[in-house]
mmCIF file of C-alpha atoms and ligand atoms in Angstrom:
data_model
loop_
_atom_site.group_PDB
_atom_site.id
_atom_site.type_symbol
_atom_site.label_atom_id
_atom_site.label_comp_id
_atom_site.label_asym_id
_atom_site.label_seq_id
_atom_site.Cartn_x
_atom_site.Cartn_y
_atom_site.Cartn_z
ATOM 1 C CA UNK A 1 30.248 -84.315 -31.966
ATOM 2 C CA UNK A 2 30.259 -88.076 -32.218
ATOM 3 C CA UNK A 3 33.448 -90.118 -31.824
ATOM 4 C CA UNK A 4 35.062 -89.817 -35.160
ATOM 5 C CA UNK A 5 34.852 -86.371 -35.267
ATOM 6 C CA UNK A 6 36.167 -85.874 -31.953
ATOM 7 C CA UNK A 7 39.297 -88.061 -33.230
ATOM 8 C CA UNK A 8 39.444 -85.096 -35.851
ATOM 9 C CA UNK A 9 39.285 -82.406 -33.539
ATOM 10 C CA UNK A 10 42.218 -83.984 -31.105
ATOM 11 C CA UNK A 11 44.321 -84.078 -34.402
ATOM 12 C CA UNK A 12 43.921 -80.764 -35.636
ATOM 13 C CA UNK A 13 44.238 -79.631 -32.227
ATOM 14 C CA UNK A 14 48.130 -80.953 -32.178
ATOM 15 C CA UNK A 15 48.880 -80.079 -35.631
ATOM 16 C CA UNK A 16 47.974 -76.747 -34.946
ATOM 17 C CA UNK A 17 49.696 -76.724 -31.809
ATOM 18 C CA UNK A 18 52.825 -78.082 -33.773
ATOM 19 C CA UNK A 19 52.706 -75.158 -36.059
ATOM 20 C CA UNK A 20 52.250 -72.688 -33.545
ATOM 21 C CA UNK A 21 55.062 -73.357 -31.802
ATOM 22 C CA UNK A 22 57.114 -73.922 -34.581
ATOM 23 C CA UNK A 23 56.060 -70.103 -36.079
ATOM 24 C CA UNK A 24 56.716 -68.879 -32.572
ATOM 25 C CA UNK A 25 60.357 -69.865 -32.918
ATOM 26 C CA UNK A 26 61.034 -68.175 -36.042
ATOM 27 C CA UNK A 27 59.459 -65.787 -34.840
ATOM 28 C CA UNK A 28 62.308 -65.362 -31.913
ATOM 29 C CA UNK A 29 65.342 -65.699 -34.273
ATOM 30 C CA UNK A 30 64.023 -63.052 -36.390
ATOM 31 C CA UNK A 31 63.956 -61.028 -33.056
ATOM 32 C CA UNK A 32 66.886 -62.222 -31.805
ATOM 33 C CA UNK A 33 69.126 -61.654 -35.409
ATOM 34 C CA UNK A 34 67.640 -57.930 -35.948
ATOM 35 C CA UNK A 35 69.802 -55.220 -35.116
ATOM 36 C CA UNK A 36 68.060 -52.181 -36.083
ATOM 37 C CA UNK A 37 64.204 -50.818 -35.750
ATOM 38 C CA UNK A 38 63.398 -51.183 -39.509
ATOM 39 C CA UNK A 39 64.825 -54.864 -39.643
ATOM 40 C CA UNK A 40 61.992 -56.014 -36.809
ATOM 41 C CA UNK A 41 59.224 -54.506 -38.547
ATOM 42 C CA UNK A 42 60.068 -56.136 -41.470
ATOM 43 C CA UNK A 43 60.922 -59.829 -39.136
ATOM 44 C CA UNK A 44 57.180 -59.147 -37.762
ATOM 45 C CA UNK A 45 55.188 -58.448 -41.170
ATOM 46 C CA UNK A 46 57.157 -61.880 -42.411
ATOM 47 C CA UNK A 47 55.110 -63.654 -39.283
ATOM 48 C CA UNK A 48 52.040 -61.971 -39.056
ATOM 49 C CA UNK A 49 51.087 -60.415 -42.295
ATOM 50 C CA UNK A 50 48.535 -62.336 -44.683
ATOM 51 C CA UNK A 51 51.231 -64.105 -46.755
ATOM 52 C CA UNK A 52 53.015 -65.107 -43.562
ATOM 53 C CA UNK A 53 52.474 -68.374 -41.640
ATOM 54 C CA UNK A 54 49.978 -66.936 -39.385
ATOM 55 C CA UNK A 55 48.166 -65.155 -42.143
ATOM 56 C CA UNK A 56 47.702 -68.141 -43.613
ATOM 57 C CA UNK A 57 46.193 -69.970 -40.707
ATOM 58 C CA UNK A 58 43.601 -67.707 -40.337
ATOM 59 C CA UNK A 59 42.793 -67.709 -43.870
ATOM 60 C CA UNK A 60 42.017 -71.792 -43.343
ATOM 61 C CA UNK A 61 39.113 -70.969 -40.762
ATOM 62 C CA UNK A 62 36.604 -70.566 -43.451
ATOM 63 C CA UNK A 63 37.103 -73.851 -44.691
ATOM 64 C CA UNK A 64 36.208 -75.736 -40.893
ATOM 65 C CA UNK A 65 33.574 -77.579 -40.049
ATOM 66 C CA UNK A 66 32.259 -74.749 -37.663
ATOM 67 C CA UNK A 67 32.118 -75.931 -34.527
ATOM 68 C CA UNK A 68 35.828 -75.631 -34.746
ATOM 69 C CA UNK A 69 36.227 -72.186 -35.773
ATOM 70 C CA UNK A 70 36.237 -70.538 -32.689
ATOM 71 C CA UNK A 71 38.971 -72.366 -30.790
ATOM 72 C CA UNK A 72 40.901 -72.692 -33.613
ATOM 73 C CA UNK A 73 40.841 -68.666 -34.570
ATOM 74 C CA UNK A 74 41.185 -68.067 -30.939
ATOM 75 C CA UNK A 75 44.187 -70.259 -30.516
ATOM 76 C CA UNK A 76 46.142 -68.348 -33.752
ATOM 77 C CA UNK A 77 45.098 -65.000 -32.419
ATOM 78 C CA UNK A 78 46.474 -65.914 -28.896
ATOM 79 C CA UNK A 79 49.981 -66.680 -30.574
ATOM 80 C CA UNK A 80 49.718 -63.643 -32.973
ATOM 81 C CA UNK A 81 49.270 -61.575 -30.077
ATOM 82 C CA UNK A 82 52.234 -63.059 -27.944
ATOM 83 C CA UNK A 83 54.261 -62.733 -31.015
ATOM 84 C CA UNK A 84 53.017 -59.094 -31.887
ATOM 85 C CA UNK A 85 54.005 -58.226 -28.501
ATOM 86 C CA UNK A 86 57.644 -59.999 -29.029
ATOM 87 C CA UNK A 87 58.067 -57.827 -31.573
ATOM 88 C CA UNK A 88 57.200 -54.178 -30.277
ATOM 89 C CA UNK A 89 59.206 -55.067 -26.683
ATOM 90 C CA UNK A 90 62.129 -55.524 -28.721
ATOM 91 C CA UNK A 91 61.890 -52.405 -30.989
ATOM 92 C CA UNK A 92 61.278 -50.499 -27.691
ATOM 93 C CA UNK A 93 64.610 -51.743 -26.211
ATOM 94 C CA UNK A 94 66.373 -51.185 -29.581
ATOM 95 C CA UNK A 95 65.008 -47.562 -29.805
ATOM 96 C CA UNK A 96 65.775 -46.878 -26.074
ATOM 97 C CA UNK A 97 69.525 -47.924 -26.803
ATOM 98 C CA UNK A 98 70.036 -45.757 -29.194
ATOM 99 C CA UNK A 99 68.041 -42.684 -27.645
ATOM 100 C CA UNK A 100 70.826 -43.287 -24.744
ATOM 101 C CA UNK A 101 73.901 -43.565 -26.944
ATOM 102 C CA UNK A 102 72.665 -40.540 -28.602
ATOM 103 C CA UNK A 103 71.990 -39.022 -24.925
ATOM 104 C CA UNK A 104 75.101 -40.074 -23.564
ATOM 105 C CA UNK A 105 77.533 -39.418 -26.732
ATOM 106 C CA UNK A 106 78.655 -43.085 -25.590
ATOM 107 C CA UNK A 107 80.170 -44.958 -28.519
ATOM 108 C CA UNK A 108 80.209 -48.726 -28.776
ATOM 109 C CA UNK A 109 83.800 -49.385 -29.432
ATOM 110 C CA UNK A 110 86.587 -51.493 -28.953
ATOM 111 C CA UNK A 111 88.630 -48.987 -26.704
ATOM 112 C CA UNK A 112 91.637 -52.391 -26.259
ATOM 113 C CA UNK A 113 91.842 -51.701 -30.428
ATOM 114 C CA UNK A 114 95.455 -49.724 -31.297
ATOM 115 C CA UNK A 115 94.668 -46.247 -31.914
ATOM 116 C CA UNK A 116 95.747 -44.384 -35.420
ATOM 117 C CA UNK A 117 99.262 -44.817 -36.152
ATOM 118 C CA UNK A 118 101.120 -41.493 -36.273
ATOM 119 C CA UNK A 119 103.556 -40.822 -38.355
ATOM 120 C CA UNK A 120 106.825 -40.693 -36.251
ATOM 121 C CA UNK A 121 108.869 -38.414 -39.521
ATOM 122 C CA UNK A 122 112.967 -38.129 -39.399
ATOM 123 C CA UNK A 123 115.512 -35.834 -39.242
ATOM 124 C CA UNK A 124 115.755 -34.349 -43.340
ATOM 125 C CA UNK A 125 118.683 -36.222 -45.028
ATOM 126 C CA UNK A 126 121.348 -32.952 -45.242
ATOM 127 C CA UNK A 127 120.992 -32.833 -41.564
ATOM 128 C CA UNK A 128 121.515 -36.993 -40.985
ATOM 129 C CA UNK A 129 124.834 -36.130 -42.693
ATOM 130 C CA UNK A 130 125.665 -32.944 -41.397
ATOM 131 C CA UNK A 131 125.307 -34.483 -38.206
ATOM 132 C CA UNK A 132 127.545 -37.084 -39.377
ATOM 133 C CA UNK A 133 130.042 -35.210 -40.369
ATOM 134 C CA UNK A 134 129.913 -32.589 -37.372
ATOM 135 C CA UNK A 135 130.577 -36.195 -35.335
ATOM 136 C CA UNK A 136 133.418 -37.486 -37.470
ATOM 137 C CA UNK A 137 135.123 -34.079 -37.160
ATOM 138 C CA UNK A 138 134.690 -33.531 -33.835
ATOM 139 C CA UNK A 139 136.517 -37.096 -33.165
ATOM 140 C CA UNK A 140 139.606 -34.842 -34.279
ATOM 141 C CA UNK A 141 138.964 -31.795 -32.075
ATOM 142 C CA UNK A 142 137.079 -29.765 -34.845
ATOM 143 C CA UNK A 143 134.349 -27.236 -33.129
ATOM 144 C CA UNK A 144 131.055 -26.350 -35.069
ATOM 145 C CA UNK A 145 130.575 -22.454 -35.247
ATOM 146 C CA UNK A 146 127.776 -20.649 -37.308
ATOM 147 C CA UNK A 147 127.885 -17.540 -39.052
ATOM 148 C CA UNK A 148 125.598 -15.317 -40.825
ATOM 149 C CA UNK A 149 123.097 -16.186 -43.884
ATOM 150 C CA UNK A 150 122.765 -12.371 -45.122
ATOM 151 C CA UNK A 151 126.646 -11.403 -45.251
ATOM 152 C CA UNK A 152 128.581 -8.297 -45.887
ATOM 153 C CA UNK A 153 129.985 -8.073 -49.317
ATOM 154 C CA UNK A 154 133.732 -8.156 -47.239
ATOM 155 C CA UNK A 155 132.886 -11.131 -45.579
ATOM 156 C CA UNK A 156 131.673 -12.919 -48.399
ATOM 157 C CA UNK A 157 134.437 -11.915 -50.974
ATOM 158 C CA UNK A 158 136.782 -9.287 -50.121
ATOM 159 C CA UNK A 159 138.218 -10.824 -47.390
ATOM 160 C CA UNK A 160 138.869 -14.013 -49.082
ATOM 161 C CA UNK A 161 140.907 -12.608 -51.739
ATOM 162 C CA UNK A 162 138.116 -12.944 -54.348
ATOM 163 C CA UNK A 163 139.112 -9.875 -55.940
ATOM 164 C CA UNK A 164 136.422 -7.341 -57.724
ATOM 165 C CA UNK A 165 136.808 -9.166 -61.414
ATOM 166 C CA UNK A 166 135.830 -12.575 -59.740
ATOM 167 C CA UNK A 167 132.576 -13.884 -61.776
ATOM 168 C CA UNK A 168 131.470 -15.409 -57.996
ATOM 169 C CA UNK A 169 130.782 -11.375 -57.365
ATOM 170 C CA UNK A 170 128.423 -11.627 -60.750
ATOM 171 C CA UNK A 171 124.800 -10.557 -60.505
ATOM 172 C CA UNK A 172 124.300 -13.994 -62.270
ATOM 173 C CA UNK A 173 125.302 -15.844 -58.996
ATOM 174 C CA UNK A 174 124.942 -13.709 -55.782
ATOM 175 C CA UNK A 175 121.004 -12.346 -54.611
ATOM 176 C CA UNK A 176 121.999 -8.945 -53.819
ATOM 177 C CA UNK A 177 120.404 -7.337 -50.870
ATOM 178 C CA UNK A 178 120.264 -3.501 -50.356
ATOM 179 C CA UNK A 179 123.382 -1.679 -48.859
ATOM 180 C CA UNK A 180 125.412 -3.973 -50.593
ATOM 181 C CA UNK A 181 124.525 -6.935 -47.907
ATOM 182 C CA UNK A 182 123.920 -10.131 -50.072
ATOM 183 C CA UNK A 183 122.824 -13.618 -49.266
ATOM 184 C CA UNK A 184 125.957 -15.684 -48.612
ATOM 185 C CA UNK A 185 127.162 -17.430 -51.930
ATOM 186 C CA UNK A 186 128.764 -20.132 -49.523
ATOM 187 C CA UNK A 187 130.074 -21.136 -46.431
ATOM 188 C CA UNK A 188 133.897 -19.613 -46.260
ATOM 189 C CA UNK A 189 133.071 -16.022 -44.794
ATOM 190 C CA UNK A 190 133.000 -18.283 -41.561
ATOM 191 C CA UNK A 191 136.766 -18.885 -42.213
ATOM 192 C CA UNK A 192 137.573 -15.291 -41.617
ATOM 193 C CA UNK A 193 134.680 -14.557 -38.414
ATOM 194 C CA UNK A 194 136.643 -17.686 -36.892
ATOM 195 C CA UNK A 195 140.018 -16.362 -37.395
ATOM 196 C CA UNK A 196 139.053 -13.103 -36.359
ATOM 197 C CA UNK A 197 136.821 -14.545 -33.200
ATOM 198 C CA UNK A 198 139.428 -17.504 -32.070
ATOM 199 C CA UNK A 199 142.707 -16.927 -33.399
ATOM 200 C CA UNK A 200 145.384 -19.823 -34.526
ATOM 201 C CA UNK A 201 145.896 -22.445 -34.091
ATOM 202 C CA UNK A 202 142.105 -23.140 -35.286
ATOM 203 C CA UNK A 203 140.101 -26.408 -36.206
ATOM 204 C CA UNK A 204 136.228 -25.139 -37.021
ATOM 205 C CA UNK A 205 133.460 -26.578 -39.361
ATOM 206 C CA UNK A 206 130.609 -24.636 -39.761
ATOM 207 C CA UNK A 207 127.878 -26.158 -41.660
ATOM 208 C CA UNK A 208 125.082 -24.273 -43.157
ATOM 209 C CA UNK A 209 122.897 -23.136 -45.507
ATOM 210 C CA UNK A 210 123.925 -20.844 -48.787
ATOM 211 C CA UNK A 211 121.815 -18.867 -51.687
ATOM 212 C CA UNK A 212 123.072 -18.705 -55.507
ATOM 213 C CA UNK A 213 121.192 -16.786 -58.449
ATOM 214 C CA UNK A 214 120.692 -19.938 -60.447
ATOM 215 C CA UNK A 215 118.738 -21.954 -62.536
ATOM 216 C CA UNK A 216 117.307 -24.831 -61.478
ATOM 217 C CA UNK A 217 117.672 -28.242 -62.207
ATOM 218 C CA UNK A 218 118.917 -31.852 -61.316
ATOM 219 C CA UNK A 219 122.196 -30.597 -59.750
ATOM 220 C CA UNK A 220 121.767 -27.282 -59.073
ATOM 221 C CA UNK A 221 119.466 -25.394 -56.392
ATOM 222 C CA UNK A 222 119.284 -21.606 -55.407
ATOM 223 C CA UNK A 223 119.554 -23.119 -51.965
ATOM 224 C CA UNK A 224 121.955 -25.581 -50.914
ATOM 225 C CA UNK A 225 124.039 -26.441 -47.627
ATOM 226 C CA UNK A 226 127.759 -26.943 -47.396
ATOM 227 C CA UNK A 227 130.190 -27.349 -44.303
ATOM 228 C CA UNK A 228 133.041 -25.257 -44.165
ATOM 229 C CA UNK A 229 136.055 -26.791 -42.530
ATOM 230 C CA UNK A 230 139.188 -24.876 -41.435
ATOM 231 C CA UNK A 231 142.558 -25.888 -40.277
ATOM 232 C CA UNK A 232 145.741 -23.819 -39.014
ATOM 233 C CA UNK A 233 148.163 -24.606 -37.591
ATOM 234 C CA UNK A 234 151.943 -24.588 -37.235
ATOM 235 C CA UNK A 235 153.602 -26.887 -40.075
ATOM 236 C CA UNK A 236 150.230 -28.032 -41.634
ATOM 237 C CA UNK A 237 150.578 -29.459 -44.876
ATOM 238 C CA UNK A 238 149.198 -30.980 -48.261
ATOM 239 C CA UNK A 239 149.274 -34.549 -46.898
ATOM 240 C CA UNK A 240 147.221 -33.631 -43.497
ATOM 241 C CA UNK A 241 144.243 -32.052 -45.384
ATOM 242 C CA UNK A 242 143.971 -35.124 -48.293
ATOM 243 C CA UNK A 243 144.239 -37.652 -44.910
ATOM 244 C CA UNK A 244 141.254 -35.593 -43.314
ATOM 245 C CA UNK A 245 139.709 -35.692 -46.355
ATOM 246 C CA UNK A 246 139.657 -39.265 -47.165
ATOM 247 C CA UNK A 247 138.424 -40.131 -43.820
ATOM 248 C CA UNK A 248 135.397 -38.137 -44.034
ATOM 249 C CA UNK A 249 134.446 -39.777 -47.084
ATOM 250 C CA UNK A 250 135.310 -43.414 -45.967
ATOM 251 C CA UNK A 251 133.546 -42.558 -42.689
ATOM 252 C CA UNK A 252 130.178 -41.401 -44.236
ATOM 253 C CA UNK A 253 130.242 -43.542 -46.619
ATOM 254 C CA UNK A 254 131.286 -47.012 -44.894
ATOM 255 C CA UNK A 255 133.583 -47.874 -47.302
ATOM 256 C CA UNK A 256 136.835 -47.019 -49.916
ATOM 257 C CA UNK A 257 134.685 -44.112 -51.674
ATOM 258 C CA UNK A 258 137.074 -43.431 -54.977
ATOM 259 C CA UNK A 259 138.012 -40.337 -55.101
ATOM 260 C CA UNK A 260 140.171 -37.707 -57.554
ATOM 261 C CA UNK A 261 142.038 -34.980 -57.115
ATOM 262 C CA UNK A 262 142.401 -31.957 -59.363
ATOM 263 C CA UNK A 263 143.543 -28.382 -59.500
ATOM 264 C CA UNK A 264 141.079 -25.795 -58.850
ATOM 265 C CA UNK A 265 141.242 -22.555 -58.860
ATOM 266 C CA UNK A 266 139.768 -20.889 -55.588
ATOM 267 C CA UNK A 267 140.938 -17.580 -54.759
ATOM 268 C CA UNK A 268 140.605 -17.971 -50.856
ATOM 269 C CA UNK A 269 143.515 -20.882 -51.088
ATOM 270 C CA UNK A 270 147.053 -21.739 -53.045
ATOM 271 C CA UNK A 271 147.461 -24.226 -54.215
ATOM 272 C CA UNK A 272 143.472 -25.393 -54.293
ATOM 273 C CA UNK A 273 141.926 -28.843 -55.374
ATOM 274 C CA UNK A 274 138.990 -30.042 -56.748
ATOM 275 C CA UNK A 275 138.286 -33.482 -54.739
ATOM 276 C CA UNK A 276 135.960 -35.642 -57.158
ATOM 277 C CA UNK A 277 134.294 -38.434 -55.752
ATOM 278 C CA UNK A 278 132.768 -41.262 -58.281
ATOM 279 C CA UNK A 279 129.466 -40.788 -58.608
ATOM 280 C CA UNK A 280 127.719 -42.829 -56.242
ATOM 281 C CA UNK A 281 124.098 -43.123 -58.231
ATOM 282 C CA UNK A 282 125.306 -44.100 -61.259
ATOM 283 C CA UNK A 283 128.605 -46.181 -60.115
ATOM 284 C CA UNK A 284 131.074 -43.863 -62.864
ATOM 285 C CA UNK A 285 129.122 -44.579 -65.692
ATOM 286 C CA UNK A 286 127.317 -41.093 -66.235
ATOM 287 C CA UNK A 287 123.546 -39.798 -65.189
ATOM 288 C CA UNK A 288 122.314 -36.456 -65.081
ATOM 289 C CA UNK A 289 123.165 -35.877 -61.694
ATOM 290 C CA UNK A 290 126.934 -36.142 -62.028
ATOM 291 C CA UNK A 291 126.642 -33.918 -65.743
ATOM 292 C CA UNK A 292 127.345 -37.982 -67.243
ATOM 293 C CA UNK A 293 130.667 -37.090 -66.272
ATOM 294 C CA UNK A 294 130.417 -40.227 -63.860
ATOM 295 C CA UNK A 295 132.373 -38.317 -60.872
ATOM 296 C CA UNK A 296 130.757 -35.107 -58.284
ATOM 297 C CA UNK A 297 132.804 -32.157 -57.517
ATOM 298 C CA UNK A 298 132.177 -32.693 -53.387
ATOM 299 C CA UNK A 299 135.132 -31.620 -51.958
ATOM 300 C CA UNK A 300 136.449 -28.633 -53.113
ATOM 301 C CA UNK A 301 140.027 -27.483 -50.697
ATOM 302 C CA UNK A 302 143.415 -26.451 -50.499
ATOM 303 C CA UNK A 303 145.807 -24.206 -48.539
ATOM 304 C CA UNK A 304 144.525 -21.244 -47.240
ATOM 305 C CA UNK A 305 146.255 -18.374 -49.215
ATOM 306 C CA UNK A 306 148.489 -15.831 -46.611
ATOM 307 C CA UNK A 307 146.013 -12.957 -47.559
ATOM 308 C CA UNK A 308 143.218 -14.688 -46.047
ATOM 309 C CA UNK A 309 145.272 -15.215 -42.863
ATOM 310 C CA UNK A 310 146.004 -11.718 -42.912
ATOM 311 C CA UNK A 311 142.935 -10.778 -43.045
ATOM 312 C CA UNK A 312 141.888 -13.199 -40.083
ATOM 313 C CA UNK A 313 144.272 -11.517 -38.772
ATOM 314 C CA UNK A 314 147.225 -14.412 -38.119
ATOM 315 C CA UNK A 315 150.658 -15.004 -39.254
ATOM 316 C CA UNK A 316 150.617 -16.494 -42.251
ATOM 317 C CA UNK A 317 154.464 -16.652 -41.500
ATOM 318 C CA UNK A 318 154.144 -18.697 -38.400
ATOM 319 C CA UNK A 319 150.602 -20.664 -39.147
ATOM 320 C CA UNK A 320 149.737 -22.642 -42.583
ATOM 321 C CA UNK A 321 146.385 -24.668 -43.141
ATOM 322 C CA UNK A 322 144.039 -25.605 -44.740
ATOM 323 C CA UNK A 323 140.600 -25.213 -45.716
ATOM 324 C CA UNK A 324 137.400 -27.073 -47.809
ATOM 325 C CA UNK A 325 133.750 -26.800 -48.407
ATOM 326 C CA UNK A 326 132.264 -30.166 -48.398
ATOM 327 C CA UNK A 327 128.844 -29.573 -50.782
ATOM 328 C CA UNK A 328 126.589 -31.175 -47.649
ATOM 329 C CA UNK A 329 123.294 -31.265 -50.161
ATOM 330 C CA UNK A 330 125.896 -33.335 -53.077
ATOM 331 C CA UNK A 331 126.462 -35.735 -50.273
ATOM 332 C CA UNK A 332 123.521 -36.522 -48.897
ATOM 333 C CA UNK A 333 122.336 -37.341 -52.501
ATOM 334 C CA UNK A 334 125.259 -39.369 -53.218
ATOM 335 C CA UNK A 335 124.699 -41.423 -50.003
ATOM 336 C CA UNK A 336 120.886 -41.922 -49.867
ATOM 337 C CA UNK A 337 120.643 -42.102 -53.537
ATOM 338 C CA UNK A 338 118.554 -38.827 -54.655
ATOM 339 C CA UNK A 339 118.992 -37.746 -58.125
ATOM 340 C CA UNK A 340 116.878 -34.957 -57.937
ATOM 341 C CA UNK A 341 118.001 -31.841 -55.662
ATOM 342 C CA UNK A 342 114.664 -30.375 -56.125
ATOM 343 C CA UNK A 343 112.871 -33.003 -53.770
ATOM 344 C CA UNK A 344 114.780 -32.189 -50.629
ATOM 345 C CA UNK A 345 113.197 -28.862 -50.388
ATOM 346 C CA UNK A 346 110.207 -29.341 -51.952
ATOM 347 C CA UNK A 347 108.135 -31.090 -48.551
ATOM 348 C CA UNK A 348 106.828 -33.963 -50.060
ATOM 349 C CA UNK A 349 107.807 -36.142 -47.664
ATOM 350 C CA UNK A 350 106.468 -39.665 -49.682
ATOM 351 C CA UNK A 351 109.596 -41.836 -50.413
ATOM 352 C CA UNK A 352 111.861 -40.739 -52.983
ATOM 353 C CA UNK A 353 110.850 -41.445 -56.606
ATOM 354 C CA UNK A 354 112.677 -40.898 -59.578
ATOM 355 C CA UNK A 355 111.290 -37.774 -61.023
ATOM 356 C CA UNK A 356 110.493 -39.434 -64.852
ATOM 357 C CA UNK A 357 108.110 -41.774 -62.373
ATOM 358 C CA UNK A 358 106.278 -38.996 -60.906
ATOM 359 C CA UNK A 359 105.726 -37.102 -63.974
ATOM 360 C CA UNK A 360 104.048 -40.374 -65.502
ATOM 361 C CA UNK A 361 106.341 -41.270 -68.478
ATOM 362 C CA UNK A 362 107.154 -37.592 -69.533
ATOM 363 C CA UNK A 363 110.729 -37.629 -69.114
ATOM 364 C CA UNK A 364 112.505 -40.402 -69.881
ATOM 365 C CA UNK A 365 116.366 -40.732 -69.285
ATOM 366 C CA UNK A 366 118.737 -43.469 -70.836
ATOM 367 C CA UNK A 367 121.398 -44.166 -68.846
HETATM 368 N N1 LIG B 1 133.528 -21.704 -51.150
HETATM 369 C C1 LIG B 1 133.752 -22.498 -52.346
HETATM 370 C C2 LIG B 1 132.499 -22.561 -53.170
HETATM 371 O O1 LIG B 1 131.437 -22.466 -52.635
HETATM 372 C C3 LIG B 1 134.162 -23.887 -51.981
HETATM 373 C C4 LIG B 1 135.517 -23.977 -51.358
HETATM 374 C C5 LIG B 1 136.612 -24.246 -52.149
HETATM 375 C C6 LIG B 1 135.688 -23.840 -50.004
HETATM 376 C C7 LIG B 1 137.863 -24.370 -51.619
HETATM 377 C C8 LIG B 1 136.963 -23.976 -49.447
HETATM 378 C C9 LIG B 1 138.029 -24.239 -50.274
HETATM 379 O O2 LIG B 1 137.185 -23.849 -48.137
HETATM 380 O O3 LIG B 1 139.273 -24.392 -49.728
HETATM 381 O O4 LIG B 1 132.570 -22.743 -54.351
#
C-alpha cells in the first residue's frame, strides 16, 4: 500500500465509520418507537435487509480494491450483528410483558380515570306530585290513608250512592273480577273505609292507583292515579272546599293557575263541581290533550251527599264536608308538560318526546 492509497483507506475508513453510526441510531429509534412484536421485525428488516442501509454496504464490497474487503465487510457485519441483537433483546422484553399481563390478568390502565357514569334515575313524575300534594295537604292536617286496588262492588259504588242504573257500573268502564270483586274505577271507596275506620270530624287524602275498561289514547289510560281528598266536619261549607282547592293548584303549580268551575253530576256528592283548569300545554288554545277544548277536567268535588255519610256511618245532621278526586296522572302532565299519557307507563325512560317525533313524521298535529 503506498502513501496515496493509504490516504484512501483512512478516508473510507471514517466515512464508513460515519455511516455506521449513523444506521446504528436509526436503528435505536425504530427500537425505541415500536410497541408491539410485529412492528420490530419489520424496524429490523428496514436496517438489515438487502434494500436497507446495511444491505447496501455489503453489496459495495465487490467493487473494493481488495485489500480492503475484509476490514471493511468485517466492520458492517460487526454493526449488523450489534444491531441484530438490538433488535431480538427488545422483542424478548416486549413478548415477556405481555406473557406477564396475560399471566397476571394485570391491565395497564389509568385506575385515577372516573369510572362509568351511572345513571342516578328519579322518582316517576305522578309520584313527584303526589308527593307534592300529600305535603301541601298535610300543611292543613290532612292524613294519607290507602285502600284497596281490587274492591268490593259496595265499596266501589253502592256505598257511594251510585245507584244500579249508573253507566260508571257499565261493563264498558269497570274490569270485573270474579265474585263480583272489580278493580277500583277510582279513588272514593276510600271515603267510606275512612269514615267507617276514623269517624268525623275527618281530613284524609288517599292517593292511588285506579283501572277503567277503556280505550286508549292521548288522554285516556286503563290505568291512571288520582288522590282522593275528604273533609267533614261541623259547619263545612262551599267556600272552604273552593279555598282548599285553589291552593293546591297555586301551590303545585307556583303560580295563579286559572281555573273554572262547573256543575257536575257525581252521585257520591250534592251539589258537585267540575273544577277545570286551563290547559297548561297548550295555554287555552286547544291540543289533543285537553279534547281542543283548551281547559282539563282535574278537579272534580263537591259536598258529600248525607247517604254517603250514612253509610260511613256519621251524622250527616251534625257533620257536612266535602270531598274531590284530584286526576294525579292529568296533573303531572299539565305540570311537566306530557301530552301523551301513554309514555308514563310505558318505561322508556329517554326524555319526553312528542309522540309525532318518535313515530318519524307519521302523525302530524296542527295546533
Ligand atoms: N270519583 C270520581 C271519578 O273518578 C271523581 C270525584 C268526583 C271524586 C267528585 C270526588 C268528588 O271525591 O267529590 O270520576
Amino acid at each position: 500500500m503506498d502513501a496515496s492509497q493509504r490516504r484512501g483507506w483512512f478516508c473510507m475508513q471514517a466515512q464508513l465509520q460515519q455511516d455506521l453510526e449513523q444506521i446504528s441510531r436509526e436503528a435505536a429509534q425504530l427500537i425505541a418507537s415500536a410497541r408491539t412484536v410485529d412492528e420490530l421485525r419489520a424496524g429490523e428488516s428496514r436496517i438489515t435487509g438487502k434494500e436497507g442501509p446495511l444491505g447496501k454496504l455489503l453489496g459495495q464490497i465487490g467493487k473494493l480494491p481488495k485489500e480492503e474487503r475484509g476490514p471493511f465487510g468485517a466492520a458492517v457485519n460487526a454493526a449488523k450483528k450489534k444491531i441484530v441483537e438490538q433488535f431480538a433483546a427488545a422483542r424478548a422484553a416486549l413478548e415477556q410483558a405481555g406473557d406477564q399481563q396475560a399471566a397476571t390478568g394485570v391491565q395497564t390502565f389509568d385506575s385515577t380515570l372516573p369510572g362509568p357514569v351511572v345513571p342516578r334515575g328519579s322518582v316517576h313524575p305522578v309520584t313527584a306530585v303526589q308527593w307534592e300534594v300529600e305535603e301541601i295537604l298535610s300543611r292543613l292536617g290532612f292524613v294519607v290513608v290507602g285502600g284497596p286496588e281490587m274492591e268490593t262492588e259496595y265499596y266501589n259504588f253502592e256505598a257511594l250512592n251510585i245507584p244500579a242504573m249508573h253507566p260508571a257500573r257499565d261493563m264498558q268502564d269497570t274490569f270485573w273480577l270474579a265474585n263480583n270483586w272489580l278493580l277500583r274505577t277510582h279513588t272514593s271507596p276510600c271515603q267510606v273505609r275512612a269514615m267507617e275506620r276514623l269517624g268525623a270530624p275527618l281530613r284524609i287524602i288517599a292517593p292511588g292507583r285506579v283501572f277503567r275498561y277503556e280505550t286508549e289514547d292521548a288522554s285516556h289510560g286503563n290505568t291512571f292515579h288520582q288522590l282522593e281528598g275528604l273533609m267533614i266536619d261541623r259547619n263545612i261549607s262551599i267556600a272552604n272546599l273552593i279555598a282548599v282547592m285553589k291552593l293546591i293548584l297555586s301551590e303545585v303549580f307556583h303560580r295563579e293557575v286559572k281555573v273554572r268551575l262547573r256543575p257536575g253530576y257525581f252521585p257520591f256528592v250534592e251539589p258537585g263541581f267540575e273544577l277545570d283548569m286551563q290547559c297548561n300545554i297548550c295555554g287555552g288554545v286547544g291540543c289533543p290533550t285537553c279534547k281542543r277544548s283548551g281547559w282539563v277536567e282535574i278537579l272534580p268535588c263537591g259536598m258529600v251527599h248525607p247517604n254517603v255519610l250514612r253509610f260511613g256511618g256519621i251524622d250527616p245532621q251534625a257533620y257536612t264536608g266535602f270531598a274531590f278526586g284530584m286526576g294525579l296522572t292529568r296533573l303531572a302532565m299539565m305540570k311537566y308538560g306530557i301530552r301523551d299519557i301513554r309514555v308514563l307507563n310505558s318505561g322508556d325512560l329517554r326524555p319526553i318526546v312528542r309522540p309525532e317525533k318518535r313515530l318519524g313524521a307519521a302523525i302530524v298535529e296542527k295546533e
